[in-house]
Amino acid sequence: MNTQNAIVTVSANFRTHKPHFSRSKSAKERWTKPVSKAFYEKLRLRCEQIFEEMRYGSGWVMNFMPAVDRYISTGETPGMCDEGIRIVFICLRHEIDMALERSAKARKRAAERREGKEAAQTATPADEPHKKEKGTLPTDTADAVTPDCKAETFSPTTEPVSEIRIQRNNREESS
């Protein structure tokens, strides 16, 4: 092996080598703000753009984002501060409120899903109704007589399409 091949081999190995000092997932900081990271980053970029348009400069975002953080965490609006910061905050307050509301709903749905999943995992086999194996005939006479699912009946006065619409509207109202 000549020196040119050795250099190529060493440089090729160097490129594919991953450093050992990368962070693991558990070592990463946990996001603690009550809005999503994506919204927060979009808000920051939008603030930079607004301050540039107002001819303040994008450096003002460093003064503005602590006011946003305070509003997101405690609900405290910016008090005695620069007029530009108050104007931008007033313009963006509705979007921030909507994001807070969306995030709260998403956290609530996630908690409900977690509770449902935990309840399903903790349910004992005795609590669950017995399940039939495929290819086996029912040995119990009650199982042999009762159908697996209820037959849907429609009254002759209502059309099935209107029944479906009513059911869909009821589902939308309940959520």
mmCIF file with all atom_site columns, C-alpha atoms in Angstrom:
data_model
loop_
_atom_site.group_PDB
_atom_site.id
_atom_site.type_symbol
_atom_site.label_atom_id
_atom_site.label_alt_id
_atom_site.label_comp_id
_atom_site.label_asym_id
_atom_site.label_entity_id
_atom_site.label_seq_id
_atom_site.pdbx_PDB_ins_code
_atom_site.Cartn_x
_atom_site.Cartn_y
_atom_site.Cartn_z
_atom_site.occupancy
_atom_site.B_iso_or_equiv
_atom_site.pdbx_formal_charge
_atom_site.auth_seq_id
_atom_site.auth_comp_id
_atom_site.auth_asym_id
_atom_site.auth_atom_id
_atom_site.pdbx_PDB_model_num
ATOM 1   C CA . MET A 1 1   ? 0.000   0.000   0.000  1.00 0.00 ? 1   MET A CA 1
ATOM 2   C CA . ASN A 1 2   ? 1.545   3.273   -1.044 1.00 0.00 ? 2   ASN A CA 1
ATOM 3   C CA . THR A 1 3   ? 1.214   6.558   0.800  1.00 0.00 ? 3   THR A CA 1
ATOM 4   C CA . GLN A 1 4   ? -1.421  7.968   -1.550 1.00 0.00 ? 4   GLN A CA 1
ATOM 5   C CA . ASN A 1 5   ? -3.793  5.060   -0.847 1.00 0.00 ? 5   ASN A CA 1
ATOM 6   C CA . ALA A 1 6   ? -3.102  5.364   2.875  1.00 0.00 ? 6   ALA A CA 1
ATOM 7   C CA . ILE A 1 7   ? -4.047  9.054   2.833  1.00 0.00 ? 7   ILE A CA 1
ATOM 8   C CA . VAL A 1 8   ? -7.293  8.333   0.974  1.00 0.00 ? 8   VAL A CA 1
ATOM 9   C CA . THR A 1 9   ? -8.154  5.546   3.416  1.00 0.00 ? 9   THR A CA 1
ATOM 10  C CA . VAL A 1 10  ? -7.463  7.722   6.450  1.00 0.00 ? 10  VAL A CA 1
ATOM 11  C CA . SER A 1 11  ? -9.445  10.660  5.060  1.00 0.00 ? 11  SER A CA 1
ATOM 12  C CA . ALA A 1 12  ? -12.357 8.390   4.058  1.00 0.00 ? 12  ALA A CA 1
ATOM 13  C CA . ASN A 1 13  ? -12.488 6.947   7.576  1.00 0.00 ? 13  ASN A CA 1
ATOM 14  C CA . PHE A 1 14  ? -12.334 10.411  9.069  1.00 0.00 ? 14  PHE A CA 1
ATOM 15  C CA . ARG A 1 15  ? -15.385 11.556  7.086  1.00 0.00 ? 15  ARG A CA 1
ATOM 16  C CA . THR A 1 16  ? -17.574 8.646   8.118  1.00 0.00 ? 16  THR A CA 1
ATOM 17  C CA . HIS A 1 17  ? -16.500 8.692   11.756 1.00 0.00 ? 17  HIS A CA 1
ATOM 18  C CA . LYS A 1 18  ? -19.143 10.123  14.079 1.00 0.00 ? 18  LYS A CA 1
ATOM 19  C CA . PRO A 1 19  ? -17.885 12.014  17.097 1.00 0.00 ? 19  PRO A CA 1
ATOM 20  C CA . HIS A 1 20  ? -18.603 10.489  20.507 1.00 0.00 ? 20  HIS A CA 1
ATOM 21  C CA . PHE A 1 21  ? -19.420 13.799  22.125 1.00 0.00 ? 21  PHE A CA 1
ATOM 22  C CA . SER A 1 22  ? -22.880 14.162  20.563 1.00 0.00 ? 22  SER A CA 1
ATOM 23  C CA . ARG A 1 23  ? -25.759 14.526  22.982 1.00 0.00 ? 23  ARG A CA 1
ATOM 24  C CA . SER A 1 24  ? -28.142 11.722  23.655 1.00 0.00 ? 24  SER A CA 1
ATOM 25  C CA . LYS A 1 25  ? -31.878 12.328  23.667 1.00 0.00 ? 25  LYS A CA 1
ATOM 26  C CA . SER A 1 26  ? -32.079 12.203  27.445 1.00 0.00 ? 26  SER A CA 1
ATOM 27  C CA . ALA A 1 27  ? -29.394 14.884  27.769 1.00 0.00 ? 27  ALA A CA 1
ATOM 28  C CA . LYS A 1 28  ? -31.251 17.360  25.544 1.00 0.00 ? 28  LYS A CA 1
ATOM 29  C CA . GLU A 1 29  ? -33.092 20.167  27.203 1.00 0.00 ? 29  GLU A CA 1
ATOM 30  C CA . ARG A 1 30  ? -36.813 19.605  27.522 1.00 0.00 ? 30  ARG A CA 1
ATOM 31  C CA . TRP A 1 31  ? -39.128 22.171  25.907 1.00 0.00 ? 31  TRP A CA 1
ATOM 32  C CA . THR A 1 32  ? -41.013 23.842  28.759 1.00 0.00 ? 32  THR A CA 1
ATOM 33  C CA . LYS A 1 33  ? -42.936 26.613  27.018 1.00 0.00 ? 33  LYS A CA 1
ATOM 34  C CA . PRO A 1 34  ? -46.684 26.096  26.641 1.00 0.00 ? 34  PRO A CA 1
ATOM 35  C CA . VAL A 1 35  ? -46.514 26.585  22.844 1.00 0.00 ? 35  VAL A CA 1
ATOM 36  C CA . SER A 1 36  ? -44.866 24.441  20.206 1.00 0.00 ? 36  SER A CA 1
ATOM 37  C CA . LYS A 1 37  ? -41.261 24.935  19.176 1.00 0.00 ? 37  LYS A CA 1
ATOM 38  C CA . ALA A 1 38  ? -42.379 25.471  15.585 1.00 0.00 ? 38  ALA A CA 1
ATOM 39  C CA . PHE A 1 39  ? -44.749 28.296  16.532 1.00 0.00 ? 39  PHE A CA 1
ATOM 40  C CA . TYR A 1 40  ? -42.167 29.906  18.783 1.00 0.00 ? 40  TYR A CA 1
ATOM 41  C CA . GLU A 1 41  ? -39.537 29.878  16.027 1.00 0.00 ? 41  GLU A CA 1
ATOM 42  C CA . LYS A 1 42  ? -42.012 31.260  13.457 1.00 0.00 ? 42  LYS A CA 1
ATOM 43  C CA . LEU A 1 43  ? -42.966 33.987  15.909 1.00 0.00 ? 43  LEU A CA 1
ATOM 44  C CA . ARG A 1 44  ? -39.330 34.896  16.469 1.00 0.00 ? 44  ARG A CA 1
ATOM 45  C CA . LEU A 1 45  ? -38.646 35.070  12.724 1.00 0.00 ? 45  LEU A CA 1
ATOM 46  C CA . ARG A 1 46  ? -41.762 37.146  12.192 1.00 0.00 ? 46  ARG A CA 1
ATOM 47  C CA . CYS A 1 47  ? -40.701 39.552  14.952 1.00 0.00 ? 47  CYS A CA 1
ATOM 48  C CA . GLU A 1 48  ? -37.311 39.963  13.288 1.00 0.00 ? 48  GLU A CA 1
ATOM 49  C CA . GLN A 1 49  ? -39.053 40.777  10.030 1.00 0.00 ? 49  GLN A CA 1
ATOM 50  C CA . ILE A 1 50  ? -41.419 43.281  11.665 1.00 0.00 ? 50  ILE A CA 1
ATOM 51  C CA . PHE A 1 51  ? -38.618 45.053  13.511 1.00 0.00 ? 51  PHE A CA 1
ATOM 52  C CA . GLU A 1 52  ? -36.634 45.248  10.256 1.00 0.00 ? 52  GLU A CA 1
ATOM 53  C CA . GLU A 1 53  ? -39.655 46.779  8.496  1.00 0.00 ? 53  GLU A CA 1
ATOM 54  C CA . MET A 1 54  ? -40.066 49.295  11.321 1.00 0.00 ? 54  MET A CA 1
ATOM 55  C CA . ARG A 1 55  ? -36.359 50.148  10.846 1.00 0.00 ? 55  ARG A CA 1
ATOM 56  C CA . TYR A 1 56  ? -35.532 49.131  14.415 1.00 0.00 ? 56  TYR A CA 1
ATOM 57  C CA . GLY A 1 57  ? -33.228 46.314  13.355 1.00 0.00 ? 57  GLY A CA 1
ATOM 58  C CA . SER A 1 58  ? -33.471 42.602  14.075 1.00 0.00 ? 58  SER A CA 1
ATOM 59  C CA . GLY A 1 59  ? -31.493 43.030  17.308 1.00 0.00 ? 59  GLY A CA 1
ATOM 60  C CA . TRP A 1 60  ? -34.647 44.278  18.999 1.00 0.00 ? 60  TRP A CA 1
ATOM 61  C CA . VAL A 1 61  ? -35.946 40.717  19.001 1.00 0.00 ? 61  VAL A CA 1
ATOM 62  C CA . MET A 1 62  ? -33.591 40.033  21.924 1.00 0.00 ? 62  MET A CA 1
ATOM 63  C CA . ASN A 1 63  ? -35.513 42.700  23.874 1.00 0.00 ? 63  ASN A CA 1
ATOM 64  C CA . PHE A 1 64  ? -38.910 41.536  22.621 1.00 0.00 ? 64  PHE A CA 1
ATOM 65  C CA . MET A 1 65  ? -38.781 37.764  23.175 1.00 0.00 ? 65  MET A CA 1
ATOM 66  C CA . PRO A 1 66  ? -38.432 37.991  26.994 1.00 0.00 ? 66  PRO A CA 1
ATOM 67  C CA . ALA A 1 67  ? -41.706 39.953  26.989 1.00 0.00 ? 67  ALA A CA 1
ATOM 68  C CA . VAL A 1 68  ? -43.302 37.191  24.907 1.00 0.00 ? 68  VAL A CA 1
ATOM 69  C CA . ASP A 1 69  ? -41.894 34.535  27.244 1.00 0.00 ? 69  ASP A CA 1
ATOM 70  C CA . ARG A 1 70  ? -43.319 36.365  30.253 1.00 0.00 ? 70  ARG A CA 1
ATOM 71  C CA . TYR A 1 71  ? -46.730 36.661  28.553 1.00 0.00 ? 71  TYR A CA 1
ATOM 72  C CA . ILE A 1 72  ? -46.745 32.989  27.561 1.00 0.00 ? 72  ILE A CA 1
ATOM 73  C CA . SER A 1 73  ? -45.797 31.741  31.022 1.00 0.00 ? 73  SER A CA 1
ATOM 74  C CA . THR A 1 74  ? -47.623 34.180  33.338 1.00 0.00 ? 74  THR A CA 1
ATOM 75  C CA . GLY A 1 75  ? -50.017 36.168  31.142 1.00 0.00 ? 75  GLY A CA 1
ATOM 76  C CA . GLU A 1 76  ? -48.249 39.419  32.020 1.00 0.00 ? 76  GLU A CA 1
ATOM 77  C CA . THR A 1 77  ? -48.306 41.954  29.190 1.00 0.00 ? 77  THR A CA 1
ATOM 78  C CA . PRO A 1 78  ? -45.319 44.230  28.569 1.00 0.00 ? 78  PRO A CA 1
ATOM 79  C CA . GLY A 1 79  ? -45.611 47.315  30.748 1.00 0.00 ? 79  GLY A CA 1
ATOM 80  C CA . MET A 1 80  ? -43.110 50.146  30.716 1.00 0.00 ? 80  MET A CA 1
ATOM 81  C CA . CYS A 1 81  ? -41.061 49.381  27.620 1.00 0.00 ? 81  CYS A CA 1
ATOM 82  C CA . ASP A 1 82  ? -40.272 50.816  24.226 1.00 0.00 ? 82  ASP A CA 1
ATOM 83  C CA . GLU A 1 83  ? -43.209 51.830  22.049 1.00 0.00 ? 83  GLU A CA 1
ATOM 84  C CA . GLY A 1 84  ? -42.028 49.527  19.242 1.00 0.00 ? 84  GLY A CA 1
ATOM 85  C CA . ILE A 1 85  ? -42.115 46.507  21.515 1.00 0.00 ? 85  ILE A CA 1
ATOM 86  C CA . ARG A 1 86  ? -45.638 47.348  22.668 1.00 0.00 ? 86  ARG A CA 1
ATOM 87  C CA . ILE A 1 87  ? -46.845 47.850  19.073 1.00 0.00 ? 87  ILE A CA 1
ATOM 88  C CA . VAL A 1 88  ? -45.408 44.549  17.881 1.00 0.00 ? 88  VAL A CA 1
ATOM 89  C CA . PHE A 1 89  ? -46.789 42.771  20.948 1.00 0.00 ? 89  PHE A CA 1
ATOM 90  C CA . ILE A 1 90  ? -50.274 44.182  20.370 1.00 0.00 ? 90  ILE A CA 1
ATOM 91  C CA . CYS A 1 91  ? -50.131 43.067  16.740 1.00 0.00 ? 91  CYS A CA 1
ATOM 92  C CA . LEU A 1 92  ? -49.064 39.529  17.604 1.00 0.00 ? 92  LEU A CA 1
ATOM 93  C CA . ARG A 1 93  ? -51.039 39.005  20.816 1.00 0.00 ? 93  ARG A CA 1
ATOM 94  C CA . HIS A 1 94  ? -54.015 37.367  19.085 1.00 0.00 ? 94  HIS A CA 1
ATOM 95  C CA . GLU A 1 95  ? -51.749 34.835  17.354 1.00 0.00 ? 95  GLU A CA 1
ATOM 96  C CA . ILE A 1 96  ? -50.014 34.049  20.634 1.00 0.00 ? 96  ILE A CA 1
ATOM 97  C CA . ASP A 1 97  ? -53.372 33.548  22.363 1.00 0.00 ? 97  ASP A CA 1
ATOM 98  C CA . MET A 1 98  ? -54.552 31.238  19.583 1.00 0.00 ? 98  MET A CA 1
ATOM 99  C CA . ALA A 1 99  ? -51.331 29.200  19.827 1.00 0.00 ? 99  ALA A CA 1
ATOM 100 C CA . LEU A 1 100 ? -51.722 28.906  23.596 1.00 0.00 ? 100 LEU A CA 1
ATOM 101 C CA . GLU A 1 101 ? -55.282 27.666  23.118 1.00 0.00 ? 101 GLU A CA 1
ATOM 102 C CA . ARG A 1 102 ? -54.254 25.155  20.423 1.00 0.00 ? 102 ARG A CA 1
ATOM 103 C CA . SER A 1 103 ? -51.440 23.831  22.580 1.00 0.00 ? 103 SER A CA 1
ATOM 104 C CA . ALA A 1 104 ? -53.700 23.471  25.612 1.00 0.00 ? 104 ALA A CA 1
ATOM 105 C CA . LYS A 1 105 ? -56.204 21.462  23.560 1.00 0.00 ? 105 LYS A CA 1
ATOM 106 C CA . ALA A 1 106 ? -53.430 19.285  22.142 1.00 0.00 ? 106 ALA A CA 1
ATOM 107 C CA . ARG A 1 107 ? -52.028 18.602  25.625 1.00 0.00 ? 107 ARG A CA 1
ATOM 108 C CA . LYS A 1 108 ? -55.519 17.697  26.847 1.00 0.00 ? 108 LYS A CA 1
ATOM 109 C CA . ARG A 1 109 ? -56.062 15.269  23.945 1.00 0.00 ? 109 ARG A CA 1
ATOM 110 C CA . ALA A 1 110 ? -52.633 13.724  24.520 1.00 0.00 ? 110 ALA A CA 1
ATOM 111 C CA . ALA A 1 111 ? -53.402 13.237  28.220 1.00 0.00 ? 111 ALA A CA 1
ATOM 112 C CA . GLU A 1 112 ? -56.697 11.552  27.335 1.00 0.00 ? 112 GLU A CA 1
ATOM 113 C CA . ARG A 1 113 ? -54.923 9.240   24.883 1.00 0.00 ? 113 ARG A CA 1
ATOM 114 C CA . ARG A 1 114 ? -52.307 8.371   27.508 1.00 0.00 ? 114 ARG A CA 1
ATOM 115 C CA . GLU A 1 115 ? -55.002 7.618   30.098 1.00 0.00 ? 115 GLU A CA 1
ATOM 116 C CA . GLY A 1 116 ? -56.862 5.438   27.617 1.00 0.00 ? 116 GLY A CA 1
ATOM 117 C CA . LYS A 1 117 ? -53.704 3.570   26.681 1.00 0.00 ? 117 LYS A CA 1
ATOM 118 C CA . GLU A 1 118 ? -52.784 3.050   30.350 1.00 0.00 ? 118 GLU A CA 1
ATOM 119 C CA . ALA A 1 119 ? -56.301 1.873   31.145 1.00 0.00 ? 119 ALA A CA 1
ATOM 120 C CA . ALA A 1 120 ? -56.154 -0.598  28.262 1.00 0.00 ? 120 ALA A CA 1
ATOM 121 C CA . GLN A 1 121 ? -52.788 -1.922  29.438 1.00 0.00 ? 121 GLN A CA 1
ATOM 122 C CA . THR A 1 122 ? -53.890 -2.323  33.051 1.00 0.00 ? 122 THR A CA 1
ATOM 123 C CA . ALA A 1 123 ? -57.136 -4.120  32.180 1.00 0.00 ? 123 ALA A CA 1
ATOM 124 C CA . THR A 1 124 ? -56.959 -7.728  33.303 1.00 0.00 ? 124 THR A CA 1
ATOM 125 C CA . PRO A 1 125 ? -58.032 -10.591 31.039 1.00 0.00 ? 125 PRO A CA 1
ATOM 126 C CA . ALA A 1 126 ? -60.879 -11.380 33.459 1.00 0.00 ? 126 ALA A CA 1
ATOM 127 C CA . ASP A 1 127 ? -62.331 -7.912  32.895 1.00 0.00 ? 127 ASP A CA 1
ATOM 128 C CA . GLU A 1 128 ? -62.334 -8.293  29.115 1.00 0.00 ? 128 GLU A CA 1
ATOM 129 C CA . PRO A 1 129 ? -65.173 -10.187 27.442 1.00 0.00 ? 129 PRO A CA 1
ATOM 130 C CA . HIS A 1 130 ? -64.016 -13.556 26.185 1.00 0.00 ? 130 HIS A CA 1
ATOM 131 C CA . LYS A 1 131 ? -62.894 -13.515 22.589 1.00 0.00 ? 131 LYS A CA 1
ATOM 132 C CA . LYS A 1 132 ? -63.590 -16.272 20.118 1.00 0.00 ? 132 LYS A CA 1
ATOM 133 C CA . GLU A 1 133 ? -60.720 -17.780 18.241 1.00 0.00 ? 133 GLU A CA 1
ATOM 134 C CA . LYS A 1 134 ? -61.003 -17.921 14.473 1.00 0.00 ? 134 LYS A CA 1
ATOM 135 C CA . GLY A 1 135 ? -62.292 -21.187 13.140 1.00 0.00 ? 135 GLY A CA 1
ATOM 136 C CA . THR A 1 136 ? -63.970 -22.339 16.348 1.00 0.00 ? 136 THR A CA 1
ATOM 137 C CA . LEU A 1 137 ? -67.642 -22.818 16.860 1.00 0.00 ? 137 LEU A CA 1
ATOM 138 C CA . PRO A 1 138 ? -69.335 -21.332 19.909 1.00 0.00 ? 138 PRO A CA 1
ATOM 139 C CA . THR A 1 139 ? -69.837 -23.869 22.653 1.00 0.00 ? 139 THR A CA 1
ATOM 140 C CA . ASP A 1 140 ? -72.171 -21.677 24.662 1.00 0.00 ? 140 ASP A CA 1
ATOM 141 C CA . THR A 1 141 ? -75.793 -21.605 23.498 1.00 0.00 ? 141 THR A CA 1
ATOM 142 C CA . ALA A 1 142 ? -76.044 -17.885 24.266 1.00 0.00 ? 142 ALA A CA 1
ATOM 143 C CA . ASP A 1 143 ? -73.152 -17.230 21.885 1.00 0.00 ? 143 ASP A CA 1
ATOM 144 C CA . ALA A 1 144 ? -74.760 -19.385 19.222 1.00 0.00 ? 144 ALA A CA 1
ATOM 145 C CA . VAL A 1 145 ? -78.064 -17.505 19.374 1.00 0.00 ? 145 VAL A CA 1
ATOM 146 C CA . THR A 1 146 ? -76.889 -13.890 19.666 1.00 0.00 ? 146 THR A CA 1
ATOM 147 C CA . PRO A 1 147 ? -75.358 -12.278 16.611 1.00 0.00 ? 147 PRO A CA 1
ATOM 148 C CA . ASP A 1 148 ? -71.896 -10.700 16.803 1.00 0.00 ? 148 ASP A CA 1
ATOM 149 C CA . CYS A 1 149 ? -73.211 -7.275  15.831 1.00 0.00 ? 149 CYS A CA 1
ATOM 150 C CA . LYS A 1 150 ? -76.553 -5.544  15.982 1.00 0.00 ? 150 LYS A CA 1
ATOM 151 C CA . ALA A 1 151 ? -78.434 -5.146  12.727 1.00 0.00 ? 151 ALA A CA 1
ATOM 152 C CA . GLU A 1 152 ? -79.185 -1.563  11.802 1.00 0.00 ? 152 GLU A CA 1
ATOM 153 C CA . THR A 1 153 ? -82.816 -0.782  11.192 1.00 0.00 ? 153 THR A CA 1
ATOM 154 C CA . PHE A 1 154 ? -84.056 2.255   9.337  1.00 0.00 ? 154 PHE A CA 1
ATOM 155 C CA . SER A 1 155 ? -87.532 3.584   9.659  1.00 0.00 ? 155 SER A CA 1
ATOM 156 C CA . PRO A 1 156 ? -89.342 3.873   6.325  1.00 0.00 ? 156 PRO A CA 1
ATOM 157 C CA . THR A 1 157 ? -90.010 7.594   6.920  1.00 0.00 ? 157 THR A CA 1
ATOM 158 C CA . THR A 1 158 ? -86.351 8.615   7.072  1.00 0.00 ? 158 THR A CA 1
ATOM 159 C CA . GLU A 1 159 ? -83.749 8.073   4.408  1.00 0.00 ? 159 GLU A CA 1
ATOM 160 C CA . PRO A 1 160 ? -80.434 6.460   5.366  1.00 0.00 ? 160 PRO A CA 1
ATOM 161 C CA . VAL A 1 161 ? -78.533 9.490   4.062  1.00 0.00 ? 161 VAL A CA 1
ATOM 162 C CA . SER A 1 162 ? -80.340 11.821  6.468  1.00 0.00 ? 162 SER A CA 1
ATOM 163 C CA . GLU A 1 163 ? -79.631 9.396   9.341  1.00 0.00 ? 163 GLU A CA 1
ATOM 164 C CA . ILE A 1 164 ? -75.928 9.502   8.489  1.00 0.00 ? 164 ILE A CA 1
ATOM 165 C CA . ARG A 1 165 ? -75.963 13.298  8.438  1.00 0.00 ? 165 ARG A CA 1
ATOM 166 C CA . ILE A 1 166 ? -77.700 13.406  11.828 1.00 0.00 ? 166 ILE A CA 1
ATOM 167 C CA . GLN A 1 167 ? -75.138 11.004  13.312 1.00 0.00 ? 167 GLN A CA 1
ATOM 168 C CA . ARG A 1 168 ? -72.257 13.023  11.851 1.00 0.00 ? 168 ARG A CA 1
ATOM 169 C CA . ASN A 1 169 ? -73.701 16.275  13.252 1.00 0.00 ? 169 ASN A CA 1
ATOM 170 C CA . ASN A 1 170 ? -74.110 14.681  16.683 1.00 0.00 ? 170 ASN A CA 1
ATOM 171 C CA . ARG A 1 171 ? -70.463 13.540  16.634 1.00 0.00 ? 171 ARG A CA 1
ATOM 172 C CA . GLU A 1 172 ? -69.254 17.015  15.629 1.00 0.00 ? 172 GLU A CA 1
ATOM 173 C CA . GLU A 1 173 ? -71.301 18.659  18.390 1.00 0.00 ? 173 GLU A CA 1
ATOM 174 C CA . SER A 1 174 ? -69.982 16.277  21.037 1.00 0.00 ? 174 SER A CA 1
ATOM 175 C CA . SER A 1 175 ? -66.315 16.961  20.172 1.00 0.00 ? 175 SER A CA 1
#
